[in-house]
XYZ file of C-alpha atoms in Angstrom:
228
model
C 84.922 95.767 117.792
C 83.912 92.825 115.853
C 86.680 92.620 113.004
C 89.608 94.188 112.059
C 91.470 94.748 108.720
C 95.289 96.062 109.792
C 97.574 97.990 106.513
C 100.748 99.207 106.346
C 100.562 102.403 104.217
C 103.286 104.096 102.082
C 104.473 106.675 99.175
C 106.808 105.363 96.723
C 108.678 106.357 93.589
C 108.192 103.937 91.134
C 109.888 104.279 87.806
C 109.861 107.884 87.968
C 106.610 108.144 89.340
C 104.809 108.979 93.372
C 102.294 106.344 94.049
C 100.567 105.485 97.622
C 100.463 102.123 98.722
C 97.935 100.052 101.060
C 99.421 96.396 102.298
C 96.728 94.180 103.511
C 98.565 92.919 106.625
C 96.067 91.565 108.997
C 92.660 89.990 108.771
C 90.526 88.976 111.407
C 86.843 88.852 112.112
C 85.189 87.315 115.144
C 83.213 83.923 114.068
C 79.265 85.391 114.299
C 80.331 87.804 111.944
C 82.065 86.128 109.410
C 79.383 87.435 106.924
C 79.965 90.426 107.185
C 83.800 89.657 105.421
C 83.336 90.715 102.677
C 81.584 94.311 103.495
C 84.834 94.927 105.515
C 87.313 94.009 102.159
C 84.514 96.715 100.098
C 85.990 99.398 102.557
C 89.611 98.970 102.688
C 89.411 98.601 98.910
C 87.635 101.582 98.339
C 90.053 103.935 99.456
C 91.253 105.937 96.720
C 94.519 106.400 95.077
C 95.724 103.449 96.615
C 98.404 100.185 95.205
C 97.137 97.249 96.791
C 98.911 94.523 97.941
C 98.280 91.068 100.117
C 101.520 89.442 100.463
C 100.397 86.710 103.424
C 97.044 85.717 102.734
C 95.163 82.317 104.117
C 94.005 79.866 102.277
C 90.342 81.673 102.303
C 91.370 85.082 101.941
C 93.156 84.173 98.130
C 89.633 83.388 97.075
C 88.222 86.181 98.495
C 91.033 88.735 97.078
C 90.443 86.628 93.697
C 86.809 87.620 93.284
C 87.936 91.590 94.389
C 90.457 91.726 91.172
C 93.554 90.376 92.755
C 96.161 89.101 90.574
C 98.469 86.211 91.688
C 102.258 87.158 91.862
C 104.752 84.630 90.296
C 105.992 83.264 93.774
C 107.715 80.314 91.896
C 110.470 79.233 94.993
C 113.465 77.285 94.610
C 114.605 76.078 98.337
C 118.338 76.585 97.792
C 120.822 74.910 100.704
C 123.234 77.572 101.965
C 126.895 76.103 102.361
C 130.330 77.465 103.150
C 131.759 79.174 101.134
C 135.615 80.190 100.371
C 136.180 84.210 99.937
C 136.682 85.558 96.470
C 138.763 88.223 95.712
C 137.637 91.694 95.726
C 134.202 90.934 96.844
C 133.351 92.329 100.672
C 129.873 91.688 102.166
C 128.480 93.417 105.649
C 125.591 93.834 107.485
C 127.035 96.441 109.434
C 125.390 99.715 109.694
C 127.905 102.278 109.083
C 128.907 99.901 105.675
C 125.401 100.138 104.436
C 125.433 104.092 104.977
C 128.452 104.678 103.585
C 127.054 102.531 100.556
C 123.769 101.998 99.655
C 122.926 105.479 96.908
C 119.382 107.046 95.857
C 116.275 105.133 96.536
C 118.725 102.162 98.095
C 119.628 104.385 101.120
C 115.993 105.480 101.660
C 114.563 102.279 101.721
C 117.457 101.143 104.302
C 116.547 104.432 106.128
C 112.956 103.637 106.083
C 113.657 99.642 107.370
C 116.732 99.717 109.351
C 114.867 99.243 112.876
C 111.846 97.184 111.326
C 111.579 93.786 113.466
C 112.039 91.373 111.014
C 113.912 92.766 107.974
C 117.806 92.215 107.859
C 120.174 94.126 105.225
C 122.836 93.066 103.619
C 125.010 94.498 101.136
C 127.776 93.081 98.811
C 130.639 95.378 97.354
C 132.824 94.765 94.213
C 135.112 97.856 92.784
C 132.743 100.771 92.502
C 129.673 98.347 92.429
C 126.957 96.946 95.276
C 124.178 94.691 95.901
C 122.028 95.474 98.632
C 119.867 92.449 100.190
C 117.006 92.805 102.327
C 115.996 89.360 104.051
C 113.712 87.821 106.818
C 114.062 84.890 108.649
C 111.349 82.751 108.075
C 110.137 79.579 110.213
C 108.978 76.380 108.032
C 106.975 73.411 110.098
C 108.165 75.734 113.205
C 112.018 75.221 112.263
C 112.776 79.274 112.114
C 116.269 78.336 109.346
C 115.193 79.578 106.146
C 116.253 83.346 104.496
C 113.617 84.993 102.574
C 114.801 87.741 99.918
C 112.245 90.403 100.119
C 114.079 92.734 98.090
C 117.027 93.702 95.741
C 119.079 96.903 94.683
C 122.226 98.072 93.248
C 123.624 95.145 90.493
C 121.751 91.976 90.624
C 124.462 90.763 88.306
C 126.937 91.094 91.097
C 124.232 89.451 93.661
C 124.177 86.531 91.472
C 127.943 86.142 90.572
C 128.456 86.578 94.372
C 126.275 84.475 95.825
C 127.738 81.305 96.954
C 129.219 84.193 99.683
C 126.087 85.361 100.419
C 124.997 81.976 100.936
C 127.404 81.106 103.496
C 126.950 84.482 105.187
C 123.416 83.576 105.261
C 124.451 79.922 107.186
C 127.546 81.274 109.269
C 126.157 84.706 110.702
C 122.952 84.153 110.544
C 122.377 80.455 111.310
C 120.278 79.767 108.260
C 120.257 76.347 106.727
C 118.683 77.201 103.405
C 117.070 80.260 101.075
C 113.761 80.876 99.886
C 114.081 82.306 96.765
C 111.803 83.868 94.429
C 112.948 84.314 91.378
C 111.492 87.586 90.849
C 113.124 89.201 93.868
C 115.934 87.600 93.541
C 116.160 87.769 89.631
C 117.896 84.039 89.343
C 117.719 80.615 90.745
C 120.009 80.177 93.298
C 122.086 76.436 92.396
C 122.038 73.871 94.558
C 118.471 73.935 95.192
C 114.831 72.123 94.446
C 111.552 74.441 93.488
C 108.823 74.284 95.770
C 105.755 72.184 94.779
C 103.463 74.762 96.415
C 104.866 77.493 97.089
C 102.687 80.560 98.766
C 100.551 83.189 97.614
C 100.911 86.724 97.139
C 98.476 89.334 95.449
C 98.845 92.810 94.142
C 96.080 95.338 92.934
C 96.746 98.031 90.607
C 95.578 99.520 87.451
C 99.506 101.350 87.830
C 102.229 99.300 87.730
C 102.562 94.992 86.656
C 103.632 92.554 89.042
C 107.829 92.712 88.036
C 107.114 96.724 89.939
C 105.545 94.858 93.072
C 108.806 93.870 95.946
C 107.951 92.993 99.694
C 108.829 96.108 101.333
C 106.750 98.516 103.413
C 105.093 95.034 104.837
C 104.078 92.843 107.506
C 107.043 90.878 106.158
C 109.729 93.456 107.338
C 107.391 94.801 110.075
C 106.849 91.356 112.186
C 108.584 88.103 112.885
C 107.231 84.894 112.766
């Protein structure tokens, strides 16, 4: 074996309708035959049927994904600081497992199903009244320093998520001993306060001739799947 291209592969519901997924995870071709690249992208890509999506890709392989029909995804990041935060009333949050059965409804309890024992994804969910918001997070290392929360995904009432956030945020610091949030504005929907955007943030690519890039979360990934 001379180079590999690893995917994570999955069927989702998407707006009402089943499509398969192929998540360019991995790759990795031995030096001598780094001309053959390109050959190996040709036959992942030509699988049929298939959403495509790159959502850690070198500096090299952006280019390379570019000139296959890759579209950027708007990865604009504001590095919010996660502080303490007092408890407002009527608003629980847990991590716990039996909470987020008892919880998380429809294609929120499949997806925790589905990612409840993957490596590197963490769940979350906030409860107000008859309402919830359901976080899915990694931790994420930054110059080495492994203290920054990732959002890779969002369900239930993003309007709740936001109003309740400076909890999450000191959830985020107190249980899980990170110092700040990388947040995306399109997973999380709003701009966390208290924070700077990044000047570069990184790149992630999508594939379809389906669905536009607000359809396209993190899940089903090498971003759930494996720590770093």
């Amino acid at each position: 074996m001379v180079g590999v291209y690893a995917a994570v592969y999955s069927e989702r519901e998407i707006d009402g309708e089943r499509l398969r997924f192929c998540n360019l995870a991995a790759f990795c071709v031995l030096d001598e035959y780094r001309a053959h690249s390109f050959r190996l992208l040709r036959a992942v890509l030509g699988q049929k049927g298939f959403e495509f999506t790159d959502l850690s890709p070198s500096g090299n392989v952006v280019a390379l994904n570019e000139r296959m029909g890759f579209e950027r995804l708007d990865t604009r990041t504001t590095l919010a600081l996660n502080l303490p935060a007092i408890g407002a009333g009527g608003v629980s949050l847990s991590g716990d497992p039996a909470a987020l059965r008892a919880t998380l409804e429809g294609a929120d309890a499949a997806i925790y199903r589905d990612h409840r024992d993957a490596a590197a994804a963490r769940h979350l969910v906030v409860t107000a009244g008859d309402e919830y918001a359901y976080l899915v997070f990694r931790k994420d290392r930054r110059k080495g320093i492994p203290v920054f929360a990732t959002p890779l995904y969002v369900g239930g009432s993003r309007t709740l998520l936001r109003s309740a956030w400076p909890r999450v945020a000191g959830h985020l610091l107190l249980r899980h001993g990170l110092l700040a949030t990388l947040a995306e504005e399109q997973i999380l929907g709003f701009r966390p306060r208290a924070g700077r955007p990044l000047a570069a943030p990184r790149a992630k690519m999508f594939r379809s001739k389906t669905l536009g890039a607000p359809s396209i979360d993190y899940l089903y990934s090498e971003l759930t799947l494996i720590e770093w």
